[in-house]
Short mmCIF file of C-alpha atoms in Angstrom, two decimals:
data_model
loop_
_atom_site.label_atom_id
_atom_site.label_comp_id
_atom_site.label_asym_id
_atom_site.label_seq_id
_atom_site.Cartn_x
_atom_site.Cartn_y
_atom_site.Cartn_z
CA MET W 20 -5.77 0.42 -79.31
CA THR W 21 -2.86 2.33 -80.76
CA TYR W 22 0.84 2.73 -80.34
CA CYS W 23 2.55 6.03 -81.19
CA LEU W 24 5.85 7.42 -80.01
CA ALA W 25 8.11 10.41 -80.47
CA ILE W 26 11.83 10.63 -79.75
CA LYS W 27 13.88 13.77 -79.21
CA VAL W 28 17.62 13.39 -79.82
CA ASN W 29 20.30 16.07 -80.18
CA LYS W 30 19.97 16.10 -83.97
CA GLY W 31 16.19 16.26 -84.23
CA LEU W 32 12.87 14.48 -83.75
CA VAL W 33 11.42 11.13 -84.78
CA PHE W 34 7.71 10.31 -84.85
CA ALA W 35 6.16 6.88 -85.46
CA SER W 36 2.63 5.51 -85.35
CA ASP W 37 0.65 2.39 -86.15
CA SER W 38 -2.63 2.55 -88.10
CA ARG W 39 -5.06 0.15 -86.47
CA THR W 40 -8.28 1.23 -84.81
CA ASN W 41 -10.79 -1.12 -83.29
CA ALA W 42 -14.17 -1.10 -81.63
CA GLY W 43 -13.89 -4.33 -79.67
CA VAL W 44 -12.15 -7.16 -81.49
CA ASP W 45 -14.84 -7.58 -84.13
CA TYR W 46 -14.46 -4.25 -85.85
CA ILE W 47 -10.99 -3.36 -87.02
CA ALA W 48 -10.14 -0.50 -89.39
CA THR W 49 -7.09 1.36 -90.69
CA TYR W 50 -6.58 5.08 -90.03
CA SER W 51 -3.51 7.27 -90.11
CA LYS W 52 -2.71 8.61 -86.64
CA MET W 53 -0.09 11.10 -87.80
CA THR W 54 -0.91 14.58 -89.11
CA ARG W 55 1.81 16.95 -90.29
CA PHE W 56 1.36 20.74 -90.41
CA VAL W 57 4.17 22.52 -92.24
CA TRP W 58 4.79 26.21 -92.95
CA PRO W 59 8.24 26.11 -94.58
CA GLY W 60 10.70 28.41 -92.84
CA GLU W 61 8.12 29.25 -90.15
CA ARG W 62 6.98 26.24 -88.15
CA VAL W 63 6.53 22.48 -88.33
CA CYS W 64 4.13 20.46 -86.15
CA VAL W 65 3.50 16.73 -86.10
CA LEU W 66 0.45 15.48 -84.21
CA LEU W 67 0.01 11.84 -83.13
CA THR W 68 -3.31 10.61 -81.75
CA SER W 69 -4.53 7.69 -79.62
CA GLY W 70 -7.68 6.78 -77.73
CA SER W 71 -11.20 7.50 -78.97
CA LEU W 72 -11.07 7.86 -82.76
CA ALA W 73 -14.08 10.20 -82.68
CA THR W 74 -12.33 12.57 -80.26
CA SER W 75 -9.02 12.35 -82.16
CA GLN W 76 -10.70 13.12 -85.49
CA ALA W 77 -12.74 15.95 -83.99
CA VAL W 78 -9.55 17.54 -82.59
CA VAL W 79 -7.74 17.30 -85.93
CA ASN W 80 -10.80 18.77 -87.69
CA ALA W 81 -10.96 21.62 -85.16
CA VAL W 82 -7.27 22.36 -85.77
CA TYR W 83 -7.93 22.73 -89.52
CA ARG W 84 -11.11 24.76 -88.87
CA ASP W 85 -9.28 27.21 -86.60
CA LEU W 86 -6.53 27.64 -89.19
CA GLU W 87 -9.15 28.77 -91.74
CA ASN W 88 -11.00 31.01 -89.30
CA PRO W 89 -9.53 34.54 -89.09
CA ASP W 90 -11.51 35.13 -85.86
CA ALA W 91 -10.19 32.03 -84.06
CA GLU W 92 -8.79 33.01 -80.67
CA VAL W 93 -5.89 30.61 -81.09
CA ASN W 94 -4.69 28.25 -83.80
CA LEU W 95 -1.51 26.39 -84.72
CA LEU W 96 0.02 29.51 -86.27
CA ARG W 97 -0.48 32.20 -83.63
CA PRO W 98 1.28 31.08 -80.42
CA LYS W 99 4.96 31.91 -80.11
CA HIS W 100 5.87 28.76 -78.16
CA LEU W 101 5.32 25.07 -78.84
CA HIS W 102 4.02 24.43 -75.31
CA GLU W 103 1.15 26.83 -76.07
CA LEU W 104 0.25 24.61 -79.01
CA ALA W 105 0.22 21.61 -76.64
CA SER W 106 -2.10 23.52 -74.32
CA TYR W 107 -4.34 24.40 -77.31
CA ILE W 108 -4.61 20.73 -78.33
CA GLY W 109 -5.40 19.81 -74.73
CA LYS W 110 -8.23 22.35 -74.63
CA LEU W 111 -9.72 21.16 -77.92
CA SER W 112 -9.56 17.57 -76.63
CA GLN W 113 -11.25 18.45 -73.31
CA LYS W 114 -13.98 20.42 -75.07
CA GLU W 115 -14.74 17.53 -77.41
CA GLN W 116 -14.72 14.95 -74.61
CA LEU W 117 -17.05 16.99 -72.39
CA MET W 118 -19.54 17.30 -75.24
CA HIS W 119 -20.02 13.51 -75.26
CA ALA W 120 -19.04 12.57 -71.71
CA LYS W 121 -22.54 11.85 -70.40
CA ALA W 122 -23.61 9.72 -73.37
CA MET W 123 -20.29 7.84 -73.31
CA GLU W 124 -20.56 7.14 -69.58
CA LYS W 125 -24.06 5.76 -70.10
CA SER W 126 -22.74 3.28 -72.66
CA GLY W 127 -19.76 2.39 -70.44
CA SER W 128 -17.24 3.66 -72.99
CA SER W 129 -14.75 6.49 -72.92
CA ALA W 130 -14.21 9.53 -75.14
CA GLU W 131 -10.65 10.00 -73.84
CA SER W 132 -7.80 10.66 -76.23
CA SER W 133 -4.08 11.26 -75.73
CA PHE W 134 -1.84 13.15 -78.12
CA ILE W 135 1.81 13.70 -78.90
CA LEU W 136 2.67 17.06 -80.44
CA GLY W 137 6.15 17.90 -81.61
CA GLY W 138 7.99 20.15 -83.99
CA GLN W 139 9.83 23.41 -84.15
CA ILE W 140 9.00 27.11 -84.36
CA LYS W 141 11.59 29.27 -86.16
CA GLY W 142 14.23 30.58 -83.75
CA GLN W 143 13.28 28.14 -80.99
CA GLU W 144 14.33 24.70 -79.84
CA PRO W 145 12.49 21.67 -81.27
CA GLU W 146 10.33 19.94 -78.67
CA ILE W 147 7.90 17.07 -78.13
CA PHE W 148 4.94 17.00 -75.74
CA MET W 149 2.55 14.32 -74.56
CA ILE W 150 -0.95 15.68 -73.93
CA TYR W 151 -3.03 13.72 -71.41
CA PRO W 152 -6.79 13.16 -71.83
CA GLN W 153 -7.24 15.73 -69.03
CA GLY W 154 -5.66 18.39 -71.25
CA ASN W 155 -2.41 18.87 -69.29
CA TYR W 156 0.90 17.90 -70.85
CA ILE W 157 4.55 17.00 -70.29
CA SER W 158 7.63 17.38 -72.46
CA ALA W 159 10.50 14.97 -73.07
CA SER W 160 13.85 15.71 -71.44
CA HIS W 161 17.53 14.88 -71.77
CA ASP W 162 17.08 11.94 -69.37
CA THR W 163 13.73 10.82 -70.79
CA PRO W 164 14.14 11.45 -74.49
CA TYR W 165 10.99 9.67 -75.70
CA LEU W 166 7.22 9.85 -75.17
CA GLN W 167 4.64 7.15 -75.90
CA ILE W 168 0.85 7.02 -76.15
CA GLY W 169 -1.43 3.97 -76.34
CA GLU W 170 -0.05 0.45 -75.85
CA ASN W 171 3.36 1.50 -74.56
CA LYS W 172 4.69 -1.50 -72.64
CA TYR W 173 5.73 -4.09 -75.23
CA GLY W 174 7.87 -1.58 -77.10
CA LYS W 175 9.48 0.12 -74.09
CA PRO W 176 12.40 -2.23 -73.23
CA ILE W 177 14.19 -1.62 -76.55
CA LEU W 178 13.79 2.17 -76.21
CA ASP W 179 15.26 2.00 -72.68
CA ARG W 180 18.27 0.08 -73.95
CA ILE W 181 19.03 2.11 -77.09
CA ILE W 182 17.75 5.69 -76.99
CA GLN W 183 19.94 8.46 -75.57
CA ALA W 184 20.19 12.15 -76.45
CA SER W 185 23.30 11.36 -78.52
CA THR W 186 21.60 8.65 -80.64
CA THR W 187 21.60 9.53 -84.36
CA LEU W 188 18.30 10.40 -86.03
CA GLU W 189 18.51 7.29 -88.20
CA ASP W 190 19.18 5.00 -85.23
CA ALA W 191 16.29 6.62 -83.34
CA ALA W 192 14.06 5.94 -86.36
CA ARG W 193 15.19 2.29 -86.56
CA CYS W 194 14.61 1.91 -82.82
CA ALA W 195 11.09 3.36 -83.20
CA LEU W 196 10.38 0.80 -85.94
CA VAL W 197 11.66 -2.10 -83.79
CA SER W 198 9.58 -0.82 -80.86
CA LEU W 199 6.48 -0.71 -83.07
CA ASP W 200 7.20 -4.12 -84.58
CA SER W 201 7.52 -5.73 -81.11
CA THR W 202 4.17 -4.21 -80.17
CA ILE W 203 2.47 -5.31 -83.39
CA ARG W 204 3.64 -8.90 -82.74
CA SER W 205 2.28 -8.98 -79.17
CA ASN W 206 -0.98 -7.00 -79.44
CA ILE W 207 -3.37 -7.51 -82.36
CA SER W 208 -5.03 -4.16 -81.66
CA VAL W 209 -1.83 -2.45 -82.87
CA GLY W 210 -1.24 -2.95 -86.60
CA PRO W 211 0.36 -1.82 -89.85
CA PRO W 212 0.97 0.23 -91.88
CA VAL W 213 3.54 2.06 -89.80
CA GLU W 214 4.11 5.77 -90.38
CA LEU W 215 7.50 7.30 -89.76
CA ALA W 216 8.54 10.97 -89.78
CA ILE W 217 12.08 12.23 -89.23
CA TYR W 218 12.66 15.92 -88.56
CA GLN W 219 16.16 17.37 -88.60
CA ASN W 220 16.72 20.36 -86.27
CA ASN W 221 16.36 23.81 -87.87
CA GLN W 222 15.24 22.38 -91.19
CA ILE W 223 11.75 23.89 -90.65
CA ASP W 224 10.35 22.12 -93.68
CA GLU W 225 8.40 18.97 -94.51
CA PRO W 226 9.95 16.14 -92.42
CA PHE W 227 11.08 12.96 -94.16
CA HIS W 228 7.93 10.82 -94.16
CA GLN W 229 7.38 7.17 -95.01
CA THR W 230 4.43 4.79 -94.75
CA LEU W 231 5.65 1.22 -94.32
CA THR W 232 3.45 -1.80 -94.94
CA LEU W 233 4.48 -5.32 -93.92
CA ASN W 234 5.65 -5.76 -97.51
CA SER W 235 7.77 -2.60 -97.74
CA PRO W 236 11.39 -3.65 -98.43
CA MET W 237 12.69 -1.53 -95.50
CA TYR W 238 10.20 -3.00 -93.03
CA LYS W 239 10.64 -6.60 -94.24
CA SER W 240 14.40 -6.31 -94.12
CA LEU W 241 14.32 -4.70 -90.67
CA GLN W 242 12.04 -7.44 -89.33
CA LYS W 243 14.25 -10.17 -90.75
CA GLN W 244 17.54 -8.64 -89.56
CA TRP W 245 16.15 -7.98 -86.10
CA THR W 246 14.79 -11.51 -85.68
CA GLN W 247 18.13 -12.96 -86.84
CA GLY W 248 20.10 -10.57 -84.63
CA LEU W 249 18.01 -11.41 -81.56
CA LYS W 250 18.46 -15.14 -82.16
CA ARG W 251 22.21 -14.64 -82.57
CA ALA W 252 22.31 -12.60 -79.35
CA PHE W 253 20.23 -15.24 -77.60
CA ASN W 254 22.49 -18.07 -78.74
CA ARG W 255 25.50 -16.30 -77.24
CA LEU W 256 24.02 -16.07 -73.74
CA PRO W 257 26.04 -17.75 -70.96
CA ARG W 258 25.62 -21.50 -70.38
CA PHE W 259 24.64 -23.17 -67.13
CA GLU W 260 27.40 -25.06 -65.33
CA TRP W 261 26.26 -28.48 -66.54
CA GLU W 262 26.20 -27.36 -70.18
CA LYS W 263 29.92 -26.56 -70.05
CA LYS W 264 30.97 -30.16 -69.39
CA MET J 10 3.48 -5.76 -58.67
CA THR J 11 5.09 -9.04 -59.64
CA TYR J 12 6.25 -10.90 -62.68
CA CYS J 13 6.23 -14.71 -62.73
CA LEU J 14 6.19 -17.09 -65.66
CA ALA J 15 6.25 -20.78 -66.45
CA ILE J 16 7.27 -22.41 -69.72
CA LYS J 17 6.39 -25.92 -70.90
CA VAL J 18 8.70 -27.37 -73.55
CA ASN J 19 9.02 -30.94 -74.79
CA LYS J 20 11.81 -31.72 -72.34
CA GLY J 21 10.25 -30.27 -69.19
CA LEU J 22 9.18 -27.17 -67.30
CA VAL J 23 10.78 -23.87 -66.36
CA PHE J 24 9.54 -21.54 -63.61
CA ALA J 25 10.82 -18.04 -62.87
CA SER J 26 9.75 -15.27 -60.51
CA ASP J 27 10.84 -11.88 -59.23
CA SER J 28 10.82 -11.07 -55.50
CA ARG J 29 9.52 -7.53 -55.11
CA THR J 30 6.31 -6.67 -53.32
CA ASN J 31 5.00 -3.19 -52.80
CA ALA J 32 2.18 -1.33 -51.13
CA GLY J 33 2.20 1.81 -53.23
CA VAL J 34 5.66 3.08 -54.22
CA ASP J 35 6.67 4.01 -50.68
CA TYR J 36 6.73 0.53 -49.19
CA ILE J 37 8.82 -2.03 -51.01
CA ALA J 38 9.80 -5.44 -49.63
CA THR J 39 11.36 -8.68 -50.82
CA TYR J 40 9.46 -11.99 -50.71
CA SER J 41 9.95 -15.24 -52.54
CA LYS J 42 7.01 -15.92 -54.85
CA MET J 43 8.00 -19.50 -55.65
CA THR J 44 7.14 -22.49 -53.43
CA ARG J 45 8.23 -26.02 -54.29
CA PHE J 46 6.48 -29.14 -53.00
CA VAL J 47 8.38 -32.35 -53.72
CA TRP J 48 7.60 -35.98 -52.91
CA PRO J 49 10.45 -37.80 -54.70
CA GLY J 50 9.19 -40.48 -57.07
CA GLU J 51 5.58 -39.43 -56.43
CA ARG J 52 4.82 -35.86 -57.38
CA VAL J 53 6.41 -32.43 -57.82
CA CYS J 54 4.51 -29.11 -57.69
CA VAL J 55 5.83 -25.58 -58.09
CA LEU J 56 3.52 -22.71 -57.11
CA LEU J 57 4.08 -19.10 -58.27
CA THR J 58 2.05 -16.25 -56.76
CA SER J 59 1.11 -12.70 -57.73
CA GLY J 60 -1.38 -10.08 -56.59
CA SER J 61 -2.30 -9.47 -52.95
CA LEU J 62 0.56 -10.73 -50.77
CA ALA J 63 -1.87 -11.42 -47.91
CA THR J 64 -4.01 -13.68 -50.13
CA SER J 65 -0.94 -15.37 -51.65
CA GLN J 66 0.58 -16.11 -48.24
CA ALA J 67 -2.76 -17.31 -46.86
CA VAL J 68 -3.12 -19.75 -49.78
CA VAL J 69 0.41 -21.13 -49.31
CA ASN J 70 -0.24 -21.48 -45.56
CA ALA J 71 -3.52 -23.27 -46.23
CA VAL J 72 -1.73 -25.68 -48.58
CA TYR J 73 0.74 -26.61 -45.79
CA ARG J 74 -2.07 -26.82 -43.22
CA ASP J 75 -4.09 -29.20 -45.41
CA LEU J 76 -1.01 -31.39 -45.94
CA GLU J 77 -0.71 -31.84 -42.17
CA ASN J 78 -4.40 -32.40 -41.61
CA PRO J 79 -5.43 -36.06 -42.07
CA ASP J 80 -9.10 -34.97 -42.25
CA ALA J 81 -8.59 -32.42 -45.03
CA GLU J 82 -11.04 -33.08 -47.85
CA VAL J 83 -8.36 -32.36 -50.44
CA ASN J 84 -4.68 -31.46 -50.35
CA LEU J 85 -1.72 -31.44 -52.74
CA LEU J 86 -1.17 -35.20 -52.30
CA ARG J 87 -4.65 -36.69 -52.81
CA PRO J 88 -5.88 -35.74 -56.30
CA LYS J 89 -4.82 -37.98 -59.17
CA HIS J 90 -4.56 -35.17 -61.73
CA LEU J 91 -2.67 -31.89 -61.78
CA HIS J 92 -5.73 -29.96 -62.95
CA GLU J 93 -7.47 -30.98 -59.71
CA LEU J 94 -4.61 -29.32 -57.83
CA ALA J 95 -5.16 -26.16 -59.88
CA SER J 96 -8.85 -26.26 -58.96
CA TYR J 97 -7.91 -26.76 -55.29
CA ILE J 98 -5.61 -23.68 -55.34
CA GLY J 99 -8.39 -21.70 -57.04
CA LYS J 100 -10.83 -22.64 -54.29
CA LEU J 101 -8.40 -21.72 -51.49
CA SER J 102 -7.80 -18.38 -53.20
CA GLN J 103 -11.50 -17.63 -53.62
CA LYS J 104 -12.23 -18.56 -50.01
CA GLU J 105 -9.47 -16.25 -48.72
CA GLN J 106 -10.54 -13.37 -50.98
CA LEU J 107 -14.21 -13.61 -49.96
CA MET J 108 -13.23 -13.44 -46.30
CA HIS J 109 -11.76 -9.96 -46.81
CA ALA J 110 -13.69 -8.74 -49.85
CA LYS J 111 -15.96 -6.26 -48.06
CA ALA J 112 -13.20 -4.64 -46.01
CA MET J 113 -10.93 -4.46 -49.07
CA GLU J 114 -13.65 -2.86 -51.19
CA LYS J 115 -14.22 -0.24 -48.50
CA SER J 116 -10.54 0.73 -48.62
CA GLY J 117 -10.54 0.73 -52.43
CA SER J 118 -7.99 -2.08 -52.62
CA SER J 119 -8.17 -5.61 -53.93
CA ALA J 120 -7.51 -9.01 -52.36
CA GLU J 121 -7.14 -10.65 -55.78
CA SER J 122 -4.29 -13.05 -56.45
CA SER J 123 -3.28 -15.08 -59.49
CA PHE J 124 -1.23 -18.26 -59.42
CA ILE J 125 0.77 -20.51 -61.68
CA LEU J 126 0.89 -24.16 -60.66
CA GLY J 127 2.99 -26.71 -62.51
CA GLY J 128 4.70 -30.00 -62.03
CA GLN J 129 4.23 -33.69 -62.61
CA ILE J 130 2.41 -36.58 -60.98
CA LYS J 131 4.02 -39.99 -61.46
CA GLY J 132 2.74 -41.73 -64.59
CA GLN J 133 1.23 -38.56 -66.00
CA GLU J 134 2.31 -35.75 -68.30
CA PRO J 135 3.93 -32.66 -66.76
CA GLU J 136 1.68 -29.60 -66.97
CA ILE J 137 1.45 -25.92 -66.07
CA PHE J 138 -1.73 -24.00 -65.17
CA MET J 139 -2.55 -20.36 -64.62
CA ILE J 140 -5.21 -19.86 -61.95
CA TYR J 141 -7.25 -16.67 -62.23
CA PRO J 142 -8.36 -14.62 -59.19
CA GLN J 143 -11.86 -16.00 -59.87
CA GLY J 144 -10.60 -19.52 -59.20
CA ASN J 145 -10.88 -20.89 -62.74
CA TYR J 146 -7.76 -21.87 -64.64
CA ILE J 147 -6.17 -22.55 -68.03
CA SER J 148 -3.27 -24.75 -69.09
CA ALA J 149 -0.44 -24.04 -71.52
CA SER J 150 -0.54 -25.78 -74.91
CA HIS J 151 1.75 -26.74 -77.79
CA ASP J 152 0.94 -23.43 -79.52
CA THR J 153 1.04 -21.32 -76.34
CA PRO J 154 3.84 -22.91 -74.36
CA TYR J 155 4.14 -20.28 -71.64
CA LEU J 156 1.96 -18.66 -68.96
CA GLN J 157 2.55 -15.36 -67.17
CA ILE J 158 1.11 -13.64 -64.09
CA GLY J 159 1.58 -10.03 -62.92
CA GLU J 160 3.33 -7.47 -65.11
CA ASN J 161 3.39 -9.56 -68.28
CA LYS J 162 3.81 -7.09 -71.14
CA TYR J 163 7.44 -5.90 -71.06
CA GLY J 164 8.76 -9.46 -71.06
CA LYS J 165 6.39 -10.95 -73.65
CA PRO J 166 8.05 -9.97 -76.97
CA ILE J 167 11.18 -12.06 -76.31
CA LEU J 168 9.07 -15.10 -75.30
CA ASP J 169 7.05 -14.77 -78.51
CA ARG J 170 10.23 -14.72 -80.59
CA ILE J 171 12.13 -17.56 -78.89
CA ILE J 172 9.91 -20.08 -77.10
CA GLN J 173 8.57 -23.11 -78.97
CA ALA J 174 7.76 -26.61 -77.78
CA SER J 175 11.11 -27.79 -79.22
CA THR J 176 13.18 -25.20 -77.30
CA THR J 177 15.71 -26.83 -74.93
CA LEU J 178 15.16 -26.52 -71.18
CA GLU J 179 18.31 -24.43 -70.81
CA ASP J 180 17.28 -22.04 -73.61
CA ALA J 181 13.81 -21.75 -72.08
CA ALA J 182 15.45 -20.88 -68.73
CA ARG J 183 17.72 -18.27 -70.36
CA CYS J 184 14.71 -16.78 -72.16
CA ALA J 185 12.79 -16.60 -68.87
CA LEU J 186 15.74 -14.71 -67.32
CA VAL J 187 15.89 -12.25 -70.25
CA SER J 188 12.11 -11.77 -70.02
CA LEU J 189 12.41 -11.02 -66.29
CA ASP J 190 15.40 -8.73 -66.79
CA SER J 191 13.54 -6.65 -69.42
CA THR J 192 10.63 -6.30 -66.99
CA ILE J 193 12.88 -5.35 -64.07
CA ARG J 194 14.46 -2.59 -66.20
CA SER J 195 11.11 -1.09 -67.23
CA ASN J 196 8.99 -1.46 -64.07
CA ILE J 197 10.41 -0.65 -60.64
CA SER J 198 7.66 -2.67 -58.96
CA VAL J 199 9.30 -5.84 -60.34
CA GLY J 200 12.68 -6.53 -58.76
CA PRO J 201 15.45 -8.98 -57.86
CA PRO J 202 16.39 -11.51 -56.67
CA VAL J 203 15.13 -13.74 -59.45
CA GLU J 204 14.23 -17.33 -58.68
CA LEU J 205 14.58 -20.00 -61.33
CA ALA J 206 13.46 -23.63 -61.27
CA ILE J 207 14.07 -26.15 -64.04
CA TYR J 208 12.19 -29.44 -64.03
CA GLN J 209 13.15 -32.27 -66.37
CA ASN J 210 10.30 -34.55 -67.47
CA ASN J 211 9.87 -37.77 -65.45
CA GLN J 212 12.57 -36.83 -63.00
CA ILE J 213 9.94 -36.48 -60.23
CA ASP J 214 12.45 -35.04 -57.80
CA GLU J 215 13.61 -31.64 -56.52
CA PRO J 216 13.91 -29.38 -59.60
CA PHE J 217 17.16 -27.52 -60.22
CA HIS J 218 16.67 -24.27 -58.28
CA GLN J 219 18.68 -21.07 -58.21
CA THR J 220 18.20 -17.65 -56.64
CA LEU J 221 19.97 -14.98 -58.67
CA THR J 222 20.79 -11.53 -57.32
CA LEU J 223 22.00 -8.70 -59.55
CA ASN J 224 25.52 -9.68 -58.46
CA SER J 225 25.26 -13.40 -59.26
CA PRO J 226 27.87 -14.24 -61.93
CA MET J 227 25.25 -15.96 -64.16
CA TYR J 228 22.85 -13.00 -63.97
CA LYS J 229 25.56 -10.36 -64.48
CA SER J 230 27.04 -12.22 -67.41
CA LEU J 231 23.59 -12.77 -68.96
CA GLN J 232 22.70 -9.08 -68.61
CA LYS J 233 26.01 -8.01 -70.15
CA GLN J 234 25.89 -10.50 -73.04
CA TRP J 235 22.28 -9.66 -73.82
CA THR J 236 22.88 -5.89 -73.83
CA GLN J 237 25.91 -6.37 -76.09
CA GLY J 238 24.04 -8.79 -78.35
CA LEU J 239 21.07 -6.43 -78.69
CA LYS J 240 23.36 -3.53 -79.58
CA ARG J 241 25.15 -5.70 -82.14
CA ALA J 242 21.78 -6.75 -83.62
CA PHE J 243 20.64 -3.13 -83.61
CA ASN J 244 23.78 -1.94 -85.40
CA ARG J 245 23.17 -4.45 -88.19
CA LEU J 246 19.68 -3.16 -89.02
CA PRO J 247 19.17 -1.93 -92.60
CA ARG J 248 20.16 1.63 -93.48
CA PHE J 249 17.90 4.29 -94.98
CA GLU J 250 18.56 5.15 -98.64
CA TRP J 251 20.50 8.33 -97.84
CA GLU J 252 22.83 6.52 -95.44
CA LYS J 253 24.04 4.23 -98.23
CA LYS J 254 25.62 7.02 -100.27
#
């Protein structure tokens, strides 16, 4: 399993991902699920992956291959609009899945992968897209300012309570970390380290990027503060009638 | 969908359930999913239901029918142990499901139901059980003091952070309400009113029972306090390096 999310607020974009992959519960490994592609002053793309690791890796490899191939019909640099990049990722994903579909079906497994792609092309608005295993995609909106792939339920309530278009980039990043931490606590197939990228609108350069292990001071402090804050909030909840006597 | 949970702490048991049922998203109705069976001084059972409403209702009806039938092989009053009652509910559920299995399969739907049964029989320990659609069942334990049926993910993180065997009954009840409220906010197929039952060990009488609508003072106040408390906790999270300057 996996849990990745991207948030689009007025000031920019936040991306976060866990790093655990598993084949069943008896084979667990650590892989980064965040790839950044940066052409300073031109365009910035961040790609998050979930689902079949083989498909995800093949798509990332194909993206690099197409960038090096002058005859490639499309690559991350050519299209003028971010949604065309989302469509490109969807096509690569479909192509890779179809190649192995029959063999995967036979073994009762799935080659499906989902992706989040976000960033900014010079002169255009920053955007984030979620690309379904079927290759189609949706973008975030003012009313739904975040997108999730993988194990999305445990970490959703805090996003619903905190994230709005007006949220600061730093608060959006903290909320993404809390959302990931809640998921890591409840599902062992989602695990550290946690990768975080923060992109400020119109910066069109390498986003701020951090890899947080359970021992990173920021992550440890956030975990501790959040646990204490939740307990404090919990202890202030209203009493039942008979407790007031 | 549905969300019901039961918590077993040192002092007693807490049961909570939502009341929304749906057939797709275009037919939503309100049904109680909590049934209490009380023989003061003798035994107390609380039954929570999720899954197919037809199966759930048929099982509850069968339980009442068997209580009125002097020739019934087993009913809620005869067995000496609570786990035998769990087994009885599992058998009723299986029987009902099998009756409709073929027709349900044809229509691509499912007659599966899950149950939580808890309570106390005089002279014995209080217990809670989760009964799977297959009829088998598990009990809670000191390390895993709660059981959930239905949409269990959104409301799990807060249970994992708060509930321990030493938690007071009132805190366990408040935590159950927060867990339900988080689920109601994130999944429209889980909805109010919320039913709450609190059973104190060795009381062997009608548990405290309350039905809370969104307008109930306790529920409104709990929602408001929790939202405020979460925001306060969130605002106290550690800052990034550049925010400290």
